JSON list of C-alpha atoms in Angstrom, two decimals:
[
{"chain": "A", "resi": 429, "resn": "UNK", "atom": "CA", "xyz": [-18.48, 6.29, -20.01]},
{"chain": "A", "resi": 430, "resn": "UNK", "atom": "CA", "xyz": [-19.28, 5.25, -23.72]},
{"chain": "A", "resi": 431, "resn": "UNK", "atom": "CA", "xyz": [-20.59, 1.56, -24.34]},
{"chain": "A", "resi": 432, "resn": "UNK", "atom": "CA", "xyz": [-17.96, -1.01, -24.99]},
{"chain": "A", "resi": 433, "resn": "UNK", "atom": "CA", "xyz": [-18.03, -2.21, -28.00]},
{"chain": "A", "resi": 434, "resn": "UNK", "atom": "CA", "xyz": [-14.63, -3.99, -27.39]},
{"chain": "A", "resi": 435, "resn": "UNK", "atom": "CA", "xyz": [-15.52, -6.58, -24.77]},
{"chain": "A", "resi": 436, "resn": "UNK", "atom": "CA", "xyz": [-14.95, -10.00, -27.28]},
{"chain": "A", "resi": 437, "resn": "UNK", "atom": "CA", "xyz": [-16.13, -13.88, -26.35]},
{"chain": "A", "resi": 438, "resn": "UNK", "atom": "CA", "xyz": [-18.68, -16.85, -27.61]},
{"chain": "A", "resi": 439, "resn": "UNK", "atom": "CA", "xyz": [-20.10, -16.39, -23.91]},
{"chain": "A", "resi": 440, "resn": "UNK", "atom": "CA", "xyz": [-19.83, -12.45, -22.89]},
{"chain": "A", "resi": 441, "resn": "UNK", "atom": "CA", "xyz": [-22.44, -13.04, -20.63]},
{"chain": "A", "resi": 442, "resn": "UNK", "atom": "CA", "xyz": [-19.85, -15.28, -17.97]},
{"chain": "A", "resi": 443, "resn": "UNK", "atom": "CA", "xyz": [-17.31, -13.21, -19.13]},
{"chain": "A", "resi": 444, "resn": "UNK", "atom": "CA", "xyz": [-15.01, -16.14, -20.35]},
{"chain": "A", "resi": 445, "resn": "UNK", "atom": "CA", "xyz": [-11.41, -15.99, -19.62]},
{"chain": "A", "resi": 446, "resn": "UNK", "atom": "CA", "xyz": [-10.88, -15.61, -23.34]},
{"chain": "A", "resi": 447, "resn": "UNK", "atom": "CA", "xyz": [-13.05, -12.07, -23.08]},
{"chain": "A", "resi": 448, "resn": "UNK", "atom": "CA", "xyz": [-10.89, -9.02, -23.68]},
{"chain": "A", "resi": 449, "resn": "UNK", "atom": "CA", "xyz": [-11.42, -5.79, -21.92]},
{"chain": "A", "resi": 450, "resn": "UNK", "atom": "CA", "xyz": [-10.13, -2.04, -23.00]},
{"chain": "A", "resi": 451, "resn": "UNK", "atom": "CA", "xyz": [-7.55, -0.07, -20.72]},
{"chain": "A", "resi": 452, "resn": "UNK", "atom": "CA", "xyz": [-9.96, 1.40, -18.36]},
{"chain": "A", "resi": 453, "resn": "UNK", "atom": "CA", "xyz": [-12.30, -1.76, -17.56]},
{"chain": "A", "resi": 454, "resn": "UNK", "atom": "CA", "xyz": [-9.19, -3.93, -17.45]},
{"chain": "A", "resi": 455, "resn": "UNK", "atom": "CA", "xyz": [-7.97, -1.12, -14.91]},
{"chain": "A", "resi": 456, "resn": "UNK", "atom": "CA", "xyz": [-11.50, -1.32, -12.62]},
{"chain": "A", "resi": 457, "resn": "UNK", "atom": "CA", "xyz": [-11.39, -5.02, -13.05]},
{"chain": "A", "resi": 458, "resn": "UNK", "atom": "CA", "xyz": [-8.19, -5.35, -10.98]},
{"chain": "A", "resi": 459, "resn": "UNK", "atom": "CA", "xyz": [-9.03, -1.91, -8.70]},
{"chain": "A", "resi": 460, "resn": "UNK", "atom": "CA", "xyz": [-6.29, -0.11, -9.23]},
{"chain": "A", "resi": 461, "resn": "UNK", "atom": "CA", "xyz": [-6.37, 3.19, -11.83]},
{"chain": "A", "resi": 462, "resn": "UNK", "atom": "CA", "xyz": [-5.51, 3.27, -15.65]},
{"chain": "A", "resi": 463, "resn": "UNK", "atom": "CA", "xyz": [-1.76, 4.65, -14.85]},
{"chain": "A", "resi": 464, "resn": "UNK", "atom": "CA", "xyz": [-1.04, 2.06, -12.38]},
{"chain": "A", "resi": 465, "resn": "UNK", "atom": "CA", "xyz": [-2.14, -0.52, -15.12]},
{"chain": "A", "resi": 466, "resn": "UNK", "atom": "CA", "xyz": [-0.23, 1.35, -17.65]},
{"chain": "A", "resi": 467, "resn": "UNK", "atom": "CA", "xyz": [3.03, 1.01, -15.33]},
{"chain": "A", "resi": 468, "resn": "UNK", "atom": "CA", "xyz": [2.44, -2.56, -15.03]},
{"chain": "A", "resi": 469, "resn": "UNK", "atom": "CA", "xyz": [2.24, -2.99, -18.74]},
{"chain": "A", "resi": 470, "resn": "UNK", "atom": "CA", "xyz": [5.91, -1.18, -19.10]},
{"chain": "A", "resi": 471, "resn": "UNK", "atom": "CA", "xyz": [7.52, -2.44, -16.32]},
{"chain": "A", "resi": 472, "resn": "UNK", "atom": "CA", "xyz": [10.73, -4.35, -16.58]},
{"chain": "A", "resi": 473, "resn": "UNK", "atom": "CA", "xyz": [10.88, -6.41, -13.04]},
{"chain": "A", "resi": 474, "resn": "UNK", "atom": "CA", "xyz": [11.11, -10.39, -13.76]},
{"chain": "A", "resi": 475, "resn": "UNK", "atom": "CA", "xyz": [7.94, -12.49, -13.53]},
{"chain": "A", "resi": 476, "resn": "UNK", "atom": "CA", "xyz": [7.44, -14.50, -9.93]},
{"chain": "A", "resi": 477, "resn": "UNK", "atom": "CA", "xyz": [9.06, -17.59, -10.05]},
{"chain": "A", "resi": 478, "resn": "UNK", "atom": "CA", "xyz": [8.05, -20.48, -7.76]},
{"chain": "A", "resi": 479, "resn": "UNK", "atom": "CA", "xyz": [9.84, -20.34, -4.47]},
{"chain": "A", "resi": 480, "resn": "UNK", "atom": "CA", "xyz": [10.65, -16.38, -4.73]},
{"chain": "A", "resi": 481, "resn": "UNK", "atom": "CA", "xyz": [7.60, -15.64, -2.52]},
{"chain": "A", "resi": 482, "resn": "UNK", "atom": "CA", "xyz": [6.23, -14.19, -5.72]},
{"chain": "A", "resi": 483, "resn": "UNK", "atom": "CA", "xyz": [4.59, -16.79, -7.63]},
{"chain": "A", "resi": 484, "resn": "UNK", "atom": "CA", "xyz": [2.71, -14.74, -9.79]},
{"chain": "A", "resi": 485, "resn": "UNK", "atom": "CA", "xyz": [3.17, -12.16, -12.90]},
{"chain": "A", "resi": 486, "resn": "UNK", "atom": "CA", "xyz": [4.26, -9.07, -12.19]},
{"chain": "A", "resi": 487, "resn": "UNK", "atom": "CA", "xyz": [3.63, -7.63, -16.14]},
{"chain": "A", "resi": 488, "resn": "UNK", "atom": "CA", "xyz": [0.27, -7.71, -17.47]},
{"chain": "A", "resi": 489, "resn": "UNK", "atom": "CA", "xyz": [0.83, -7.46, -20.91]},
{"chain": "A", "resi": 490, "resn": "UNK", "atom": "CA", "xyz": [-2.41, -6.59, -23.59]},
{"chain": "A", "resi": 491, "resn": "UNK", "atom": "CA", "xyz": [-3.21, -8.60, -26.14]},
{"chain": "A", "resi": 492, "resn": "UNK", "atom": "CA", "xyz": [-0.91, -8.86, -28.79]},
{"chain": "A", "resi": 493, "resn": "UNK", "atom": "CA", "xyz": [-1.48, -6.45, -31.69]},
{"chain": "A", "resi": 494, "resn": "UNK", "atom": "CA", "xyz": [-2.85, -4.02, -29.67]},
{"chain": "A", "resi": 495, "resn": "UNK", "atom": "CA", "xyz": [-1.82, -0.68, -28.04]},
{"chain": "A", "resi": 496, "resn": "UNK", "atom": "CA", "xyz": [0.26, 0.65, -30.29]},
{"chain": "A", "resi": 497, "resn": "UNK", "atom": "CA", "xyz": [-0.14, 4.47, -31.32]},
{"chain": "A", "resi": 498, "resn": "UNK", "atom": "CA", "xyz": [-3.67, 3.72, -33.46]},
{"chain": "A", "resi": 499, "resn": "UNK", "atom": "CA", "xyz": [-4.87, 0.49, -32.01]},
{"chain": "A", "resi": 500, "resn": "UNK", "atom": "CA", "xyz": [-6.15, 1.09, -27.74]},
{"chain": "A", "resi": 501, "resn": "UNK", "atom": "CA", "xyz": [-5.01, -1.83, -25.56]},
{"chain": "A", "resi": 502, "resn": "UNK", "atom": "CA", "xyz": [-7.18, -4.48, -24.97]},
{"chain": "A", "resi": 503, "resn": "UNK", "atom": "CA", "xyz": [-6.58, -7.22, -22.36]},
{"chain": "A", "resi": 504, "resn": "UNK", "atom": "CA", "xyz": [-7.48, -10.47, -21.58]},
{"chain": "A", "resi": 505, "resn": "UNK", "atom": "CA", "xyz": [-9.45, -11.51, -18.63]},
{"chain": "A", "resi": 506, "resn": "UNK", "atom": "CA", "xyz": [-7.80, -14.70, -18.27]},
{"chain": "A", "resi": 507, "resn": "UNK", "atom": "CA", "xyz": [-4.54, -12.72, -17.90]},
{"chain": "A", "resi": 508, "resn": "UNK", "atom": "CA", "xyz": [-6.29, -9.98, -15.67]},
{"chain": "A", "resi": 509, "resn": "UNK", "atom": "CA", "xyz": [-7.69, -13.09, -13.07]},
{"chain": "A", "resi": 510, "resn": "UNK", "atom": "CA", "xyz": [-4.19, -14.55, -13.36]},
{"chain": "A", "resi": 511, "resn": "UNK", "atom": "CA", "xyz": [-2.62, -11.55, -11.69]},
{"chain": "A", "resi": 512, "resn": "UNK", "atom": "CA", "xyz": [-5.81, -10.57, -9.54]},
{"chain": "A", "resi": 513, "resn": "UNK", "atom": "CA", "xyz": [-4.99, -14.49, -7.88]},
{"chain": "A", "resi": 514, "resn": "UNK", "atom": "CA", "xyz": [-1.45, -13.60, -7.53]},
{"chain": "A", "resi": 515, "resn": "UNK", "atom": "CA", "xyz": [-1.59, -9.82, -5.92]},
{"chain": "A", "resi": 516, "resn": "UNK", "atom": "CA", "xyz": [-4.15, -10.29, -3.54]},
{"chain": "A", "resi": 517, "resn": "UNK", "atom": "CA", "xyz": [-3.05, -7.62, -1.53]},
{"chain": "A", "resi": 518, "resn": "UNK", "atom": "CA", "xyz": [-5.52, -4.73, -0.15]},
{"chain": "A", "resi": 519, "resn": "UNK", "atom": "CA", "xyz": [-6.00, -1.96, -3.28]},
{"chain": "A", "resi": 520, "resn": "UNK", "atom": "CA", "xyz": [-5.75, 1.46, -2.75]},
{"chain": "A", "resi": 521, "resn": "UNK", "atom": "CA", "xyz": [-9.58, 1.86, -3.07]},
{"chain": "A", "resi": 522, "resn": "UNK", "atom": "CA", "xyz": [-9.77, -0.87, 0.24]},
{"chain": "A", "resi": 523, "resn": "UNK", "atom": "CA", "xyz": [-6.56, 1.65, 2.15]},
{"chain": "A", "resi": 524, "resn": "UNK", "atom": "CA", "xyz": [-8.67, 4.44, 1.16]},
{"chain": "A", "resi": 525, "resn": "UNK", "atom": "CA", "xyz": [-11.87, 2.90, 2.38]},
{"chain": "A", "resi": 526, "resn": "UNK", "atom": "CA", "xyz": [-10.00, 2.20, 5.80]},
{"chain": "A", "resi": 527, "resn": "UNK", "atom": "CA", "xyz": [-8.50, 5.49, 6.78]},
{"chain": "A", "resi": 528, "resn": "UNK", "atom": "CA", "xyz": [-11.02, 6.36, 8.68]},
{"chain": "A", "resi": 529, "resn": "UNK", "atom": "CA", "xyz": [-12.96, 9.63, 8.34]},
{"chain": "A", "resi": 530, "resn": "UNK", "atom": "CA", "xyz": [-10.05, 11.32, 5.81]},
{"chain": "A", "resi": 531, "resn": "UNK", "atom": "CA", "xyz": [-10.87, 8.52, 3.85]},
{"chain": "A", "resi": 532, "resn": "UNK", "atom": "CA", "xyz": [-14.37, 8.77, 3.60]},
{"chain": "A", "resi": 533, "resn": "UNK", "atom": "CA", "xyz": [-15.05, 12.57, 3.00]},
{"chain": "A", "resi": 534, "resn": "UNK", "atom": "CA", "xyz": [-11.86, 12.68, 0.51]},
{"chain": "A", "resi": 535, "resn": "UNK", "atom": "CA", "xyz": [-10.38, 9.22, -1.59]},
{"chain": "A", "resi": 536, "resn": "UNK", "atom": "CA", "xyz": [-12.60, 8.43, -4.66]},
{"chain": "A", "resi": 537, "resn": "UNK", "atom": "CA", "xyz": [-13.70, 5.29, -5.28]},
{"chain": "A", "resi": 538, "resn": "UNK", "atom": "CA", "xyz": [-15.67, 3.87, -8.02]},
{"chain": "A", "resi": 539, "resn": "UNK", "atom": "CA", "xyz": [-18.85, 2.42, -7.87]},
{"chain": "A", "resi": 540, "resn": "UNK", "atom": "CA", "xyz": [-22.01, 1.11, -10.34]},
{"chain": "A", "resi": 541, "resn": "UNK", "atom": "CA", "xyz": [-24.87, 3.25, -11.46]},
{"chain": "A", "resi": 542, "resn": "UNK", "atom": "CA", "xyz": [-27.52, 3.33, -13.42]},
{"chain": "A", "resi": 543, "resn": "UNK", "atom": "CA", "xyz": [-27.09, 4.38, -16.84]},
{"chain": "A", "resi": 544, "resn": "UNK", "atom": "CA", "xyz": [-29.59, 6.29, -17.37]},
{"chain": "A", "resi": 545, "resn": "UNK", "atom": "CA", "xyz": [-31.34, 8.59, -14.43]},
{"chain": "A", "resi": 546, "resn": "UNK", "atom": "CA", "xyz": [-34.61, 7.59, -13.20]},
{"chain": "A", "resi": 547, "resn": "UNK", "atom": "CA", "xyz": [-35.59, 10.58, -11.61]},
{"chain": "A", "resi": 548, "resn": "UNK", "atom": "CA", "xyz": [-35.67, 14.49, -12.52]},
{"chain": "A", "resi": 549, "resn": "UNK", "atom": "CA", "xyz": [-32.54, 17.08, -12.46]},
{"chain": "A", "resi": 550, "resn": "UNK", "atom": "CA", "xyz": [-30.43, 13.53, -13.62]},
{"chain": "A", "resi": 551, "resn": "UNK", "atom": "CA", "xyz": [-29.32, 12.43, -9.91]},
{"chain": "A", "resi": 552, "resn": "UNK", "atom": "CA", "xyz": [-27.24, 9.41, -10.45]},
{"chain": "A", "resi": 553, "resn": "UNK", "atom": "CA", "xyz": [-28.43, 6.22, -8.73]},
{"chain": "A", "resi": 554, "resn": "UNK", "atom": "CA", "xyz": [-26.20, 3.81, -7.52]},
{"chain": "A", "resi": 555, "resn": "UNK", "atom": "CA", "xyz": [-26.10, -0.04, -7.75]},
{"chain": "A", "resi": 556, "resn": "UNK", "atom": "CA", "xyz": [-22.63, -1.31, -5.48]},
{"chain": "A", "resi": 557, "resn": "UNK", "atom": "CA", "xyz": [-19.63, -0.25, -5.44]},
{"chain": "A", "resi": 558, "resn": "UNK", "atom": "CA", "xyz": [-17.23, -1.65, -8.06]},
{"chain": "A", "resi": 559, "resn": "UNK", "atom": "CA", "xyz": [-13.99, -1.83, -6.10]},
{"chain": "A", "resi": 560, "resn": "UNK", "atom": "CA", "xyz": [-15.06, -4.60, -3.74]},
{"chain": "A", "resi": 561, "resn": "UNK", "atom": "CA", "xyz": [-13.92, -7.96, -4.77]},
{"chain": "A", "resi": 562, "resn": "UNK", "atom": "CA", "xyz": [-15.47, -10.12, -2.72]},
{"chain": "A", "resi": 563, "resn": "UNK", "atom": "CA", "xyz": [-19.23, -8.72, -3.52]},
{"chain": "A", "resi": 564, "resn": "UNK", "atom": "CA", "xyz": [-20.98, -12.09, -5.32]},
{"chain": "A", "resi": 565, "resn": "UNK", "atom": "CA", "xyz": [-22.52, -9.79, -7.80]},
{"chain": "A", "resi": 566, "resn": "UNK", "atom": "CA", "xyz": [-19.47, -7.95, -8.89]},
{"chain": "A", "resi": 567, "resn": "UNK", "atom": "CA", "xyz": [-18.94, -10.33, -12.20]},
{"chain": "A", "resi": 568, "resn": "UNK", "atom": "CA", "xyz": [-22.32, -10.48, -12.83]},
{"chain": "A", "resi": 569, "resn": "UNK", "atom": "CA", "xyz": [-22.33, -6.16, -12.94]},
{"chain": "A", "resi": 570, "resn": "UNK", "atom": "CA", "xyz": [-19.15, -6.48, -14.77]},
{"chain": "A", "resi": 571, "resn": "UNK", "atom": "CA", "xyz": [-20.64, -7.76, -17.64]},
{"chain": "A", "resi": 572, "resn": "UNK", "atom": "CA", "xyz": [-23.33, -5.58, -17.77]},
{"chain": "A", "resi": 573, "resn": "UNK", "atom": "CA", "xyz": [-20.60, -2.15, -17.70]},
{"chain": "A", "resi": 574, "resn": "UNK", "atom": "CA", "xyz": [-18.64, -4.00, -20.31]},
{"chain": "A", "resi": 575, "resn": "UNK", "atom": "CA", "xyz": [-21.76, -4.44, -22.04]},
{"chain": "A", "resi": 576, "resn": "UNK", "atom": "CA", "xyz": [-23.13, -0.81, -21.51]},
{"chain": "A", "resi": 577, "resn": "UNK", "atom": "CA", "xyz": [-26.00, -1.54, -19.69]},
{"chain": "A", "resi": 578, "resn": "UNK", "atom": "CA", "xyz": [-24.80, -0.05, -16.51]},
{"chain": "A", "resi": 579, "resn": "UNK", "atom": "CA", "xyz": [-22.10, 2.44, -15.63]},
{"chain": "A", "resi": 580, "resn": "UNK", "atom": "CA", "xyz": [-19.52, 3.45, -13.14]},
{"chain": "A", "resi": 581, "resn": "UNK", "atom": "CA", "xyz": [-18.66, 6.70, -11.45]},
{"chain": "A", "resi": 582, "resn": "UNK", "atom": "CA", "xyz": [-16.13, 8.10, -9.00]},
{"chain": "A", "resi": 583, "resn": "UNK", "atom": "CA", "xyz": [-16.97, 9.26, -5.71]},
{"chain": "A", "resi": 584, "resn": "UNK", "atom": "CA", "xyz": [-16.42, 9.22, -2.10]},
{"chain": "A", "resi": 585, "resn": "UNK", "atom": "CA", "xyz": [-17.91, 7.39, 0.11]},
{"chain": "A", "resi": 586, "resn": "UNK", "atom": "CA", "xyz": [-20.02, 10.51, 1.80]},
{"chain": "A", "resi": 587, "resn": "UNK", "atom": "CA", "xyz": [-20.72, 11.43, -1.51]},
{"chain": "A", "resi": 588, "resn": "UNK", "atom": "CA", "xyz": [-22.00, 7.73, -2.05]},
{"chain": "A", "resi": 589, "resn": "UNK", "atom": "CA", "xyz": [-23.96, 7.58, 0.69]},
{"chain": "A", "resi": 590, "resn": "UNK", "atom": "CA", "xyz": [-25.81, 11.07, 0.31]},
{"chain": "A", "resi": 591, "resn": "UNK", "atom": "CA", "xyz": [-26.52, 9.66, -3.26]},
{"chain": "A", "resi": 592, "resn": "UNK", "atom": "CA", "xyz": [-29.97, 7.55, -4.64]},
{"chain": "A", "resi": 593, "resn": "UNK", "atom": "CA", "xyz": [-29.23, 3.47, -4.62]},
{"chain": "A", "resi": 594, "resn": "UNK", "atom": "CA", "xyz": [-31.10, 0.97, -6.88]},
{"chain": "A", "resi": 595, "resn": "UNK", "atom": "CA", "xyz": [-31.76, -0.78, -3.58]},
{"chain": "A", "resi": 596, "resn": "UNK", "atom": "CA", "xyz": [-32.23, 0.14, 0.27]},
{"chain": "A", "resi": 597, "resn": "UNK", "atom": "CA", "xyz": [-29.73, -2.81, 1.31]},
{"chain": "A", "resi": 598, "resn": "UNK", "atom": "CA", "xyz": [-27.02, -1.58, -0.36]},
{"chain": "A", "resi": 599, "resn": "UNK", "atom": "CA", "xyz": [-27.22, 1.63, 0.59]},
{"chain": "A", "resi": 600, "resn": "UNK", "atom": "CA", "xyz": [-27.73, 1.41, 3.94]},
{"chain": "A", "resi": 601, "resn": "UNK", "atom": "CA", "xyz": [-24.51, -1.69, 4.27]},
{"chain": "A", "resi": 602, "resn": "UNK", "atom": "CA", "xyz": [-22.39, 1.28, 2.82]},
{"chain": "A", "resi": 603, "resn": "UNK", "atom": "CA", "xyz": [-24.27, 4.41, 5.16]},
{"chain": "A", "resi": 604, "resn": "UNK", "atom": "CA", "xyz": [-23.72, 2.64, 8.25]},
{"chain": "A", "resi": 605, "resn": "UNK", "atom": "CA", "xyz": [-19.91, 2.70, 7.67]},
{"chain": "A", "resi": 606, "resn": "UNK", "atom": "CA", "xyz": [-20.30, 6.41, 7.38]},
{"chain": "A", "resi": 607, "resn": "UNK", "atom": "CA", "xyz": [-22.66, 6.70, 10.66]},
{"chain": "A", "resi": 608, "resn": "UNK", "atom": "CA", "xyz": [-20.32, 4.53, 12.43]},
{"chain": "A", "resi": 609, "resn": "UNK", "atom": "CA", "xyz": [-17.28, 6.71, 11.74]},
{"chain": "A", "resi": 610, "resn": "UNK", "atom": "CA", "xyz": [-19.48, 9.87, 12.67]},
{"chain": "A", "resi": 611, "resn": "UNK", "atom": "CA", "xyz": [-20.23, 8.04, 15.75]},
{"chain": "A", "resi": 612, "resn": "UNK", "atom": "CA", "xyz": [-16.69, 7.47, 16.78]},
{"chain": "A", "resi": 613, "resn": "UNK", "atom": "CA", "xyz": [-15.40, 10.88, 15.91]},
{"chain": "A", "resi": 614, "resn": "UNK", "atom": "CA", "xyz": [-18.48, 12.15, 18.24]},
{"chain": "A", "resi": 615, "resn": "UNK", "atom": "CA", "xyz": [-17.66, 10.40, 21.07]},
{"chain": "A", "resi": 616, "resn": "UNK", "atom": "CA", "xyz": [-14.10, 11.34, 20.78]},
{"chain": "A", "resi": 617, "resn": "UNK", "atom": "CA", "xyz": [-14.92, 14.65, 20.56]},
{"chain": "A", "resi": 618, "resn": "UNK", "atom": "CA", "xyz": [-17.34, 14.79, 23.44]},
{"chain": "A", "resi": 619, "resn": "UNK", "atom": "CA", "xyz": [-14.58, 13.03, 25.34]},
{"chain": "A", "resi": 620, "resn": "UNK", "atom": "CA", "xyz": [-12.32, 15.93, 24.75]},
{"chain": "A", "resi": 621, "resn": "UNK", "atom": "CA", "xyz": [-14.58, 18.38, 25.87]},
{"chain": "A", "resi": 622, "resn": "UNK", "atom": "CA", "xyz": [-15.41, 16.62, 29.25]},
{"chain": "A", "resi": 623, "resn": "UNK", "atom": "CA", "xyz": [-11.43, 16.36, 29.40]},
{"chain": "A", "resi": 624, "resn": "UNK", "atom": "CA", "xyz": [-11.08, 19.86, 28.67]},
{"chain": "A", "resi": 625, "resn": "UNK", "atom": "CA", "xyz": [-13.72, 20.80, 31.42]},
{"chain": "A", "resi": 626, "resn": "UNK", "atom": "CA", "xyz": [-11.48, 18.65, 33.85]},
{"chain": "A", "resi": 627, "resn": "UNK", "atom": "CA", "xyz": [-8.45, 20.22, 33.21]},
{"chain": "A", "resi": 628, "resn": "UNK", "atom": "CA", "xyz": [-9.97, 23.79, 33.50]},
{"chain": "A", "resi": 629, "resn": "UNK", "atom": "CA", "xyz": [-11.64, 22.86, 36.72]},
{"chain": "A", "resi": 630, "resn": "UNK", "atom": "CA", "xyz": [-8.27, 21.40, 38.00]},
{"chain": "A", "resi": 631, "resn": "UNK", "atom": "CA", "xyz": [-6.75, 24.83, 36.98]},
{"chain": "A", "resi": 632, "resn": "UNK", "atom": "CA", "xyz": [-9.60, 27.20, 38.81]},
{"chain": "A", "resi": 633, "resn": "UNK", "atom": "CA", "xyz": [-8.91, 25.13, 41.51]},
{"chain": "A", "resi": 634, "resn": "UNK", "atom": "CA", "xyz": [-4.85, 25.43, 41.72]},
{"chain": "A", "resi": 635, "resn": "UNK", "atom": "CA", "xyz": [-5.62, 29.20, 40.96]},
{"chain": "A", "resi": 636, "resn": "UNK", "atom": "CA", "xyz": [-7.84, 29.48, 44.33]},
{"chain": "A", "resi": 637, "resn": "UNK", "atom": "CA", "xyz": [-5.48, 27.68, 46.59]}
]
C-alpha cells in the first residue's frame, strides 16, 4: 500500500476525531473489508433510534464533497468511532479467527508490517495484527499506516505465524493459538485411532466366537 497522503488534522499524531481517512483505512479501521464499507455507505435502512435496540448509525456516510466519480471517499474518524461504539459486535476477521483450524490455515486477516524488509529475499516482518480492537497499541500503529510509516498485509494466521515479527512477544501470543489448535486436533486424532483399535479388536473378537 502507497503512503497516505489523505489522512487530514492539526494533531495527526492522536488521530483527532476531525482526521479523515480514505476508503480502505476507513475500511481496516472498523475491520470489516472495503465492499462491506461501500454497502454501508449506500444503504437505505433508517438510522438507530433510541429505544429500537439500535441506538446507533447504521450509514456511514464520507465526507461531504467526496466520492464522487473523480474525487475517492474520505471519511471521518469521528464518524468511523461513532459507529465502531454502536456495532460492537464480533467482525468477520474475530469469526474467522474463531473457527478453529479452517479458520486458521484459510480466512485472511490483516495485520501490521514493516514497511520496508529488514532482511534479504524481502521477507515481510510483522508488527500485530490490525484487526484486533482491543490491542492498546492499535491507534498508536494506526497513525503510523495512515502516515506511511508502517504497512498492512493480508494473511492467515499460519501464514502469520510462520512469518518474521518485529518482536518475540507478539509472535509467540499469536503462535501459541496455532500450537494450541494443533494440539487439540492431535489429541482428537490420536483418540480416534485408539477408538478405531477398540472397535477392530471388538470385531476380531465377535469374529472368533
Amino acid at each position: 500500500m502507497a503512503p497516505s497522503d489523505e489522512i487530514k488534522g492539526p494533531a495527526a499524531d492522536a488521530l483527532p476525531d476531525t482526521a479523515t481517512l480514505p476508503a480502505e483505512l476507513a475500511a481496516l479501521y472498523l475491520c470489516m473489508s472495503p465492499a462491506q464499507l461501500a454497502d454501508l455507505r449506500k444503504s437505505k435502512r433508517p438510522e438507530g433510534r433510541p429505544g429500537t435496540g439500535n441506538s446507533g448509525p447504521s450509514v456511514i456516510r464520507p465526507v461531504e464533497g467526496t466520492g464522487g466519480a473523480k474525487d475517492p471517499a474520505l471519511y471521518q474518524l469521528g464518524t468511523l468511532r461513532e459507529f465502531a461504539k454502536a456495532n460492537a459486535a464480533p467482525s468477520a476477521f474475530d469469526t474467522a479467527l474463531n473457527t478453529g483450524l479452517l479458520g486458521w490455515v484459510s480466512a485472511k486477516l490483516p495485520f501490521f508490517a514493516e514497511r520496508e524488509p529488514r532482511i534479504k529475499r524481502g521477507k515481510r516482518v510483522l508488527i500485530g495484527g490490525a484487526w484486533d480492537r482491543a490491542d492498546p497499541l492499535r491507534e498508536q500503529r494506526f497513525v503510523a499506516l495512515a502516515k506511511g510509516r508502517i504497512r498492512f498485509t493480508s494473511l492467515t494466521c499460519a501464514e502469520a505465524a510462520a512469518s518474521l515479527w518485529a518482536d518475540v512477544a507478539s509472535h509467540r501470543a499469536l503462535a501459541d493459538q496455532g500450537l494450541a489448535l494443533l494440539g487439540r486436533e492431535t489429541q482428537a486424532i490420536e483418540a480416534s485411532l485408539v477408538e478405531t483399535a477398540a472397535l477392530a479388536a471388538t470385531a476380531s473378537t465377535d469374529a472368533s466366537a
